[in-house]
């Protein structure tokens, strides 16, 4: 009896994931540029708060606030 490879998602799961990713990216484009910028740096580029602060020439507290607002704005678009 052959066991299915559980380490790889099925084709259907891959298609669903791509559709969800495309929809999320489309919503991301609707955000204010500064929100989009910090979300991309934090979650796609995997930058730390400190690194984002240095790159944007803003303080770390401001970056935390921007990330919070950006996530809230994105969540309201997705819901």
Backbone as XML, in Angstrom:
<?xml version="1.0"?>
<chain id="A" units="angstrom">
  <residue number="1" name="UNK">
    <atom name="N" x="0.846" y="-1.186" z="0.000"/>
    <atom name="CA" x="0.000" y="0.000" z="0.000"/>
    <atom name="C" x="0.888" y="1.245" z="0.000"/>
  </residue>
  <residue number="2" name="UNK">
    <atom name="N" x="0.672" y="2.119" z="-0.966"/>
    <atom name="CA" x="1.488" y="3.329" z="-1.103"/>
    <atom name="C" x="0.883" y="4.461" z="-0.264"/>
  </residue>
  <residue number="3" name="UNK">
    <atom name="N" x="1.755" y="5.157" z="0.453"/>
    <atom name="CA" x="1.309" y="6.272" z="1.300"/>
    <atom name="C" x="1.572" y="7.571" z="0.557"/>
  </residue>
  <residue number="4" name="UNK">
    <atom name="N" x="0.590" y="8.449" z="0.550"/>
    <atom name="CA" x="0.739" y="9.747" z="-0.120"/>
    <atom name="C" x="1.812" y="10.575" z="0.591"/>
  </residue>
  <residue number="5" name="UNK">
    <atom name="N" x="2.538" y="11.353" z="-0.178"/>
    <atom name="CA" x="3.578" y="12.216" z="0.359"/>
    <atom name="C" x="2.913" y="13.400" z="1.070"/>
  </residue>
  <residue number="6" name="UNK">
    <atom name="N" x="2.996" y="13.428" z="2.387"/>
    <atom name="CA" x="2.347" y="14.465" z="3.186"/>
    <atom name="C" x="3.165" y="15.761" z="3.258"/>
  </residue>
  <residue number="7" name="UNK">
    <atom name="N" x="4.402" y="15.729" z="2.775"/>
    <atom name="CA" x="5.256" y="16.908" z="2.881"/>
    <atom name="C" x="4.959" y="17.939" z="1.799"/>
  </residue>
  <residue number="8" name="UNK">
    <atom name="N" x="4.261" y="17.546" z="0.751"/>
    <atom name="CA" x="3.949" y="18.473" z="-0.341"/>
    <atom name="C" x="2.455" y="18.689" z="-0.426"/>
  </residue>
  <residue number="9" name="UNK">
    <atom name="N" x="2.028" y="19.952" z="-0.571"/>
    <atom name="CA" x="0.590" y="20.208" z="-0.696"/>
    <atom name="C" x="0.055" y="19.675" z="-2.017"/>
  </residue>
  <residue number="10" name="UNK">
    <atom name="N" x="-1.210" y="19.309" z="-2.018"/>
    <atom name="CA" x="-1.840" y="18.812" z="-3.239"/>
    <atom name="C" x="-1.942" y="19.949" z="-4.251"/>
  </residue>
  <residue number="11" name="UNK">
    <atom name="N" x="-2.199" y="19.595" z="-5.483"/>
    <atom name="CA" x="-2.347" y="20.602" z="-6.536"/>
    <atom name="C" x="-3.485" y="21.560" z="-6.204"/>
  </residue>
  <residue number="12" name="UNK">
    <atom name="N" x="-4.577" y="21.028" z="-5.688"/>
    <atom name="CA" x="-5.711" y="21.866" z="-5.296"/>
    <atom name="C" x="-5.324" y="22.854" z="-4.200"/>
  </residue>
  <residue number="13" name="UNK">
    <atom name="N" x="-4.556" y="22.374" z="-3.216"/>
    <atom name="CA" x="-4.095" y="23.252" z="-2.146"/>
    <atom name="C" x="-3.156" y="24.331" z="-2.683"/>
  </residue>
  <residue number="14" name="UNK">
    <atom name="N" x="-2.319" y="23.961" z="-3.637"/>
    <atom name="CA" x="-1.396" y="24.931" z="-4.237"/>
    <atom name="C" x="-2.166" y="26.021" z="-4.988"/>
  </residue>
  <residue number="15" name="UNK">
    <atom name="N" x="-3.202" y="25.630" z="-5.709"/>
    <atom name="CA" x="-4.025" y="26.585" z="-6.452"/>
    <atom name="C" x="-4.739" y="27.520" z="-5.479"/>
  </residue>
  <residue number="16" name="UNK">
    <atom name="N" x="-5.302" y="26.948" z="-4.411"/>
    <atom name="CA" x="-5.981" y="27.760" z="-3.395"/>
    <atom name="C" x="-5.020" y="28.754" z="-2.757"/>
  </residue>
  <residue number="17" name="UNK">
    <atom name="N" x="-3.816" y="28.297" z="-2.445"/>
    <atom name="CA" x="-2.820" y="29.173" z="-1.829"/>
    <atom name="C" x="-2.431" y="30.306" z="-2.774"/>
  </residue>
  <residue number="18" name="UNK">
    <atom name="N" x="-2.269" y="29.989" z="-4.059"/>
    <atom name="CA" x="-1.924" y="31.026" z="-5.031"/>
    <atom name="C" x="-3.044" y="32.046" z="-5.153"/>
  </residue>
  <residue number="19" name="UNK">
    <atom name="N" x="-4.287" y="31.575" z="-5.180"/>
    <atom name="CA" x="-5.432" y="32.487" z="-5.256"/>
    <atom name="C" x="-5.489" y="33.400" z="-4.030"/>
  </residue>
  <residue number="20" name="UNK">
    <atom name="N" x="-5.267" y="32.823" z="-2.848"/>
    <atom name="CA" x="-5.269" y="33.613" z="-1.619"/>
    <atom name="C" x="-4.133" y="34.623" z="-1.615"/>
  </residue>
  <residue number="21" name="UNK">
    <atom name="N" x="-2.969" y="34.204" z="-2.079"/>
    <atom name="CA" x="-1.807" y="35.098" z="-2.141"/>
    <atom name="C" x="-2.065" y="36.242" z="-3.107"/>
  </residue>
  <residue number="22" name="UNK">
    <atom name="N" x="-2.610" y="35.934" z="-4.269"/>
    <atom name="CA" x="-2.923" y="36.972" z="-5.262"/>
    <atom name="C" x="-3.935" y="37.970" z="-4.708"/>
  </residue>
  <residue number="23" name="UNK">
    <atom name="N" x="-4.941" y="37.468" z="-3.998"/>
    <atom name="CA" x="-5.967" y="38.345" z="-3.418"/>
    <atom name="C" x="-5.358" y="39.239" z="-2.343"/>
  </residue>
  <residue number="24" name="UNK">
    <atom name="N" x="-4.482" y="38.671" z="-1.529"/>
    <atom name="CA" x="-3.830" y="39.450" z="-0.474"/>
    <atom name="C" x="-2.928" y="40.525" z="-1.070"/>
  </residue>
  <residue number="25" name="UNK">
    <atom name="N" x="-2.191" y="40.184" z="-2.104"/>
    <atom name="CA" x="-1.318" y="41.172" z="-2.765"/>
    <atom name="C" x="-2.135" y="42.295" z="-3.394"/>
  </residue>
  <residue number="26" name="UNK">
    <atom name="N" x="-3.286" y="41.963" z="-3.946"/>
    <atom name="CA" x="-4.165" y="42.992" z="-4.519"/>
    <atom name="C" x="-4.658" y="43.935" z="-3.427"/>
  </residue>
  <residue number="27" name="UNK">
    <atom name="N" x="-5.000" y="43.398" z="-2.265"/>
    <atom name="CA" x="-5.434" y="44.227" z="-1.136"/>
    <atom name="C" x="-4.283" y="45.084" z="-0.619"/>
  </residue>
  <residue number="28" name="UNK">
    <atom name="N" x="-3.103" y="44.519" z="-0.608"/>
    <atom name="CA" x="-1.910" y="45.240" z="-0.151"/>
    <atom name="C" x="-1.682" y="46.491" z="-1.000"/>
  </residue>
  <residue number="29" name="UNK">
    <atom name="N" x="-1.955" y="46.378" z="-2.284"/>
    <atom name="CA" x="-1.775" y="47.514" z="-3.197"/>
    <atom name="C" x="-2.751" y="48.652" z="-2.911"/>
  </residue>
  <residue number="30" name="UNK">
    <atom name="N" x="-3.844" y="48.349" z="-2.206"/>
    <atom name="CA" x="-4.839" y="49.367" z="-1.884"/>
    <atom name="C" x="-4.456" y="50.200" z="-0.653"/>
  </residue>
  <residue number="31" name="UNK">
    <atom name="N" x="-3.481" y="49.724" z="0.091"/>
    <atom name="CA" x="-3.059" y="50.431" z="1.302"/>
    <atom name="C" x="-2.244" y="51.671" z="0.976"/>
  </residue>
  <residue number="32" name="UNK">
    <atom name="N" x="-2.185" y="52.590" z="1.948"/>
    <atom name="CA" x="-1.301" y="53.742" z="1.811"/>
    <atom name="C" x="0.127" y="53.236" z="1.623"/>
  </residue>
  <residue number="33" name="UNK">
    <atom name="N" x="0.922" y="53.963" z="0.884"/>
    <atom name="CA" x="2.273" y="53.521" z="0.567"/>
    <atom name="C" x="3.102" y="53.227" z="1.822"/>
  </residue>
  <residue number="34" name="UNK">
    <atom name="N" x="3.018" y="54.097" z="2.841"/>
    <atom name="CA" x="3.833" y="53.872" z="4.034"/>
    <atom name="C" x="3.402" y="52.599" z="4.768"/>
  </residue>
  <residue number="35" name="UNK">
    <atom name="N" x="2.125" y="52.245" z="4.726"/>
    <atom name="CA" x="1.669" y="51.004" z="5.336"/>
    <atom name="C" x="2.187" y="49.802" z="4.553"/>
  </residue>
  <residue number="36" name="UNK">
    <atom name="N" x="2.032" y="49.884" z="3.246"/>
    <atom name="CA" x="2.498" y="48.799" z="2.374"/>
    <atom name="C" x="3.999" y="48.584" z="2.554"/>
  </residue>
  <residue number="37" name="UNK">
    <atom name="N" x="4.743" y="49.678" z="2.615"/>
    <atom name="CA" x="6.196" y="49.616" z="2.740"/>
    <atom name="C" x="6.631" y="48.874" z="4.010"/>
  </residue>
  <residue number="38" name="UNK">
    <atom name="N" x="6.047" y="49.240" z="5.160"/>
    <atom name="CA" x="6.481" y="48.593" z="6.403"/>
    <atom name="C" x="6.038" y="47.130" z="6.464"/>
  </residue>
  <residue number="39" name="UNK">
    <atom name="N" x="4.866" y="46.824" z="5.915"/>
    <atom name="CA" x="4.428" y="45.423" z="5.897"/>
    <atom name="C" x="5.349" y="44.564" z="5.038"/>
  </residue>
  <residue number="40" name="UNK">
    <atom name="N" x="5.722" y="45.072" z="3.890"/>
    <atom name="CA" x="6.620" y="44.329" z="3.002"/>
    <atom name="C" x="7.979" y="44.128" z="3.655"/>
  </residue>
  <residue number="41" name="UNK">
    <atom name="N" x="8.507" y="45.195" z="4.242"/>
    <atom name="CA" x="9.817" y="45.066" z="4.900"/>
    <atom name="C" x="9.768" y="44.063" z="6.047"/>
  </residue>
  <residue number="42" name="UNK">
    <atom name="N" x="8.706" y="44.111" z="6.831"/>
    <atom name="CA" x="8.608" y="43.256" z="8.013"/>
    <atom name="C" x="8.340" y="41.803" z="7.661"/>
  </residue>
  <residue number="43" name="UNK">
    <atom name="N" x="7.378" y="41.551" z="6.776"/>
    <atom name="CA" x="6.934" y="40.172" z="6.566"/>
    <atom name="C" x="7.465" y="39.505" z="5.303"/>
  </residue>
  <residue number="44" name="UNK">
    <atom name="N" x="7.784" y="40.260" z="4.283"/>
    <atom name="CA" x="8.356" y="39.640" z="3.080"/>
    <atom name="C" x="9.879" y="39.694" z="3.115"/>
  </residue>
  <residue number="45" name="UNK">
    <atom name="N" x="10.407" y="40.844" z="3.517"/>
    <atom name="CA" x="11.866" y="40.990" z="3.594"/>
    <atom name="C" x="12.421" y="40.511" z="4.935"/>
  </residue>
  <residue number="46" name="UNK">
    <atom name="N" x="11.518" y="40.214" z="5.881"/>
    <atom name="CA" x="11.862" y="39.697" z="7.209"/>
    <atom name="C" x="12.847" y="40.610" z="7.953"/>
  </residue>
  <residue number="47" name="UNK">
    <atom name="N" x="12.615" y="41.916" z="7.850"/>
    <atom name="CA" x="13.453" y="42.882" z="8.541"/>
    <atom name="C" x="12.944" y="43.086" z="9.964"/>
  </residue>
  <residue number="48" name="UNK">
    <atom name="N" x="13.859" y="43.389" z="10.869"/>
    <atom name="CA" x="13.476" y="43.689" z="12.247"/>
    <atom name="C" x="12.908" y="45.109" z="12.322"/>
  </residue>
  <residue number="49" name="UNK">
    <atom name="N" x="12.287" y="45.411" z="13.448"/>
    <atom name="CA" x="11.767" y="46.762" z="13.676"/>
    <atom name="C" x="12.926" y="47.770" z="13.571"/>
  </residue>
  <residue number="50" name="UNK">
    <atom name="N" x="14.036" y="47.428" z="14.179"/>
    <atom name="CA" x="15.214" y="48.307" z="14.164"/>
    <atom name="C" x="15.712" y="48.540" z="12.733"/>
  </residue>
  <residue number="51" name="UNK">
    <atom name="N" x="15.772" y="47.479" z="11.941"/>
    <atom name="CA" x="16.227" y="47.604" z="10.551"/>
    <atom name="C" x="15.272" y="48.483" z="9.733"/>
  </residue>
  <residue number="52" name="UNK">
    <atom name="N" x="13.978" y="48.305" z="9.953"/>
    <atom name="CA" x="12.992" y="49.124" z="9.236"/>
    <atom name="C" x="13.144" y="50.589" z="9.646"/>
  </residue>
  <residue number="53" name="UNK">
    <atom name="N" x="13.332" y="50.821" z="10.935"/>
    <atom name="CA" x="13.519" y="52.186" z="11.427"/>
    <atom name="C" x="14.732" y="52.841" z="10.774"/>
  </residue>
  <residue number="54" name="UNK">
    <atom name="N" x="15.817" y="52.112" z="10.678"/>
    <atom name="CA" x="17.022" y="52.655" z="10.043"/>
    <atom name="C" x="16.792" y="52.922" z="8.555"/>
  </residue>
  <residue number="55" name="UNK">
    <atom name="N" x="16.126" y="51.995" z="7.887"/>
    <atom name="CA" x="15.892" y="52.131" z="6.444"/>
    <atom name="C" x="14.956" y="53.283" z="6.113"/>
  </residue>
  <residue number="56" name="UNK">
    <atom name="N" x="13.998" y="53.537" z="6.989"/>
    <atom name="CA" x="12.996" y="54.578" z="6.727"/>
    <atom name="C" x="13.306" y="55.897" z="7.426"/>
  </residue>
  <residue number="57" name="UNK">
    <atom name="N" x="14.357" y="55.884" z="8.242"/>
    <atom name="CA" x="14.756" y="57.061" z="9.027"/>
    <atom name="C" x="13.645" y="57.521" z="9.970"/>
  </residue>
  <residue number="58" name="UNK">
    <atom name="N" x="12.946" y="56.525" z="10.554"/>
    <atom name="CA" x="11.916" y="56.779" z="11.562"/>
    <atom name="C" x="12.323" y="56.045" z="12.824"/>
  </residue>
  <residue number="59" name="UNK">
    <atom name="N" x="11.752" y="56.450" z="13.957"/>
    <atom name="CA" x="12.122" y="55.746" z="15.184"/>
    <atom name="C" x="11.334" y="54.438" z="15.313"/>
  </residue>
  <residue number="60" name="UNK">
    <atom name="N" x="11.818" y="53.562" z="16.185"/>
    <atom name="CA" x="11.229" y="52.236" z="16.316"/>
    <atom name="C" x="9.785" y="52.278" z="16.803"/>
  </residue>
  <residue number="61" name="UNK">
    <atom name="N" x="9.463" y="53.226" z="17.678"/>
    <atom name="CA" x="8.088" y="53.360" z="18.149"/>
    <atom name="C" x="7.158" y="53.696" z="16.991"/>
  </residue>
  <residue number="62" name="UNK">
    <atom name="N" x="7.619" y="54.597" z="16.132"/>
    <atom name="CA" x="6.813" y="54.980" z="14.974"/>
    <atom name="C" x="6.591" y="53.781" z="14.053"/>
  </residue>
  <residue number="63" name="UNK">
    <atom name="N" x="7.597" y="52.954" z="13.881"/>
    <atom name="CA" x="7.475" y="51.763" z="13.028"/>
    <atom name="C" x="6.456" y="50.797" z="13.633"/>
  </residue>
  <residue number="64" name="UNK">
    <atom name="N" x="6.497" y="50.620" z="14.957"/>
    <atom name="CA" x="5.518" y="49.732" z="15.606"/>
    <atom name="C" x="4.090" y="50.245" z="15.391"/>
  </residue>
  <residue number="65" name="UNK">
    <atom name="N" x="3.915" y="51.551" z="15.520"/>
    <atom name="CA" x="2.592" y="52.153" z="15.306"/>
    <atom name="C" x="2.156" y="51.962" z="13.852"/>
  </residue>
  <residue number="66" name="UNK">
    <atom name="N" x="3.074" y="52.221" z="12.913"/>
    <atom name="CA" x="2.752" y="52.038" z="11.495"/>
    <atom name="C" x="2.367" y="50.596" z="11.193"/>
  </residue>
  <residue number="67" name="UNK">
    <atom name="N" x="3.116" y="49.644" z="11.751"/>
    <atom name="CA" x="2.796" y="48.231" z="11.524"/>
    <atom name="C" x="1.418" y="47.886" z="12.082"/>
  </residue>
  <residue number="68" name="UNK">
    <atom name="N" x="1.122" y="48.376" z="13.266"/>
    <atom name="CA" x="-0.187" y="48.112" z="13.866"/>
    <atom name="C" x="-1.299" y="48.683" z="12.980"/>
  </residue>
  <residue number="69" name="UNK">
    <atom name="N" x="-1.139" y="49.920" z="12.556"/>
    <atom name="CA" x="-2.150" y="50.555" z="11.710"/>
    <atom name="C" x="-2.259" y="49.864" z="10.356"/>
  </residue>
  <residue number="70" name="UNK">
    <atom name="N" x="-1.114" y="49.466" z="9.810"/>
    <atom name="CA" x="-1.105" y="48.796" z="8.507"/>
    <atom name="C" x="-1.812" y="47.447" z="8.587"/>
  </residue>
  <residue number="71" name="UNK">
    <atom name="N" x="-1.545" y="46.692" z="9.645"/>
    <atom name="CA" x="-2.209" y="45.393" z="9.808"/>
    <atom name="C" x="-3.713" y="45.566" z="10.006"/>
  </residue>
  <residue number="72" name="UNK">
    <atom name="N" x="-4.096" y="46.580" z="10.764"/>
    <atom name="CA" x="-5.523" y="46.854" z="10.968"/>
    <atom name="C" x="-6.205" y="47.232" z="9.644"/>
  </residue>
  <residue number="73" name="UNK">
    <atom name="N" x="-5.543" y="48.077" z="8.873"/>
    <atom name="CA" x="-6.101" y="48.495" z="7.583"/>
    <atom name="C" x="-6.222" y="47.304" z="6.626"/>
  </residue>
  <residue number="74" name="UNK">
    <atom name="N" x="-5.201" y="46.479" z="6.587"/>
    <atom name="CA" x="-5.230" y="45.305" z="5.723"/>
    <atom name="C" x="-6.316" y="44.329" z="6.170"/>
  </residue>
  <residue number="75" name="UNK">
    <atom name="N" x="-6.435" y="44.136" z="7.463"/>
    <atom name="CA" x="-7.461" y="43.235" z="7.992"/>
    <atom name="C" x="-8.866" y="43.725" z="7.608"/>
  </residue>
  <residue number="76" name="UNK">
    <atom name="N" x="-9.079" y="45.024" z="7.675"/>
    <atom name="CA" x="-10.405" y="45.547" z="7.315"/>
    <atom name="C" x="-10.693" y="45.363" z="5.820"/>
  </residue>
  <residue number="77" name="UNK">
    <atom name="N" x="-9.664" y="45.361" z="4.992"/>
    <atom name="CA" x="-9.854" y="45.111" z="3.562"/>
    <atom name="C" x="-10.123" y="43.645" z="3.267"/>
  </residue>
  <residue number="78" name="UNK">
    <atom name="N" x="-9.527" y="42.773" z="4.049"/>
    <atom name="CA" x="-9.651" y="41.336" z="3.814"/>
    <atom name="C" x="-10.967" y="40.801" z="4.353"/>
  </residue>
  <residue number="79" name="UNK">
    <atom name="N" x="-11.437" y="41.336" z="5.472"/>
    <atom name="CA" x="-12.696" y="40.867" z="6.079"/>
    <atom name="C" x="-13.916" y="41.237" z="5.286"/>
  </residue>
</chain>
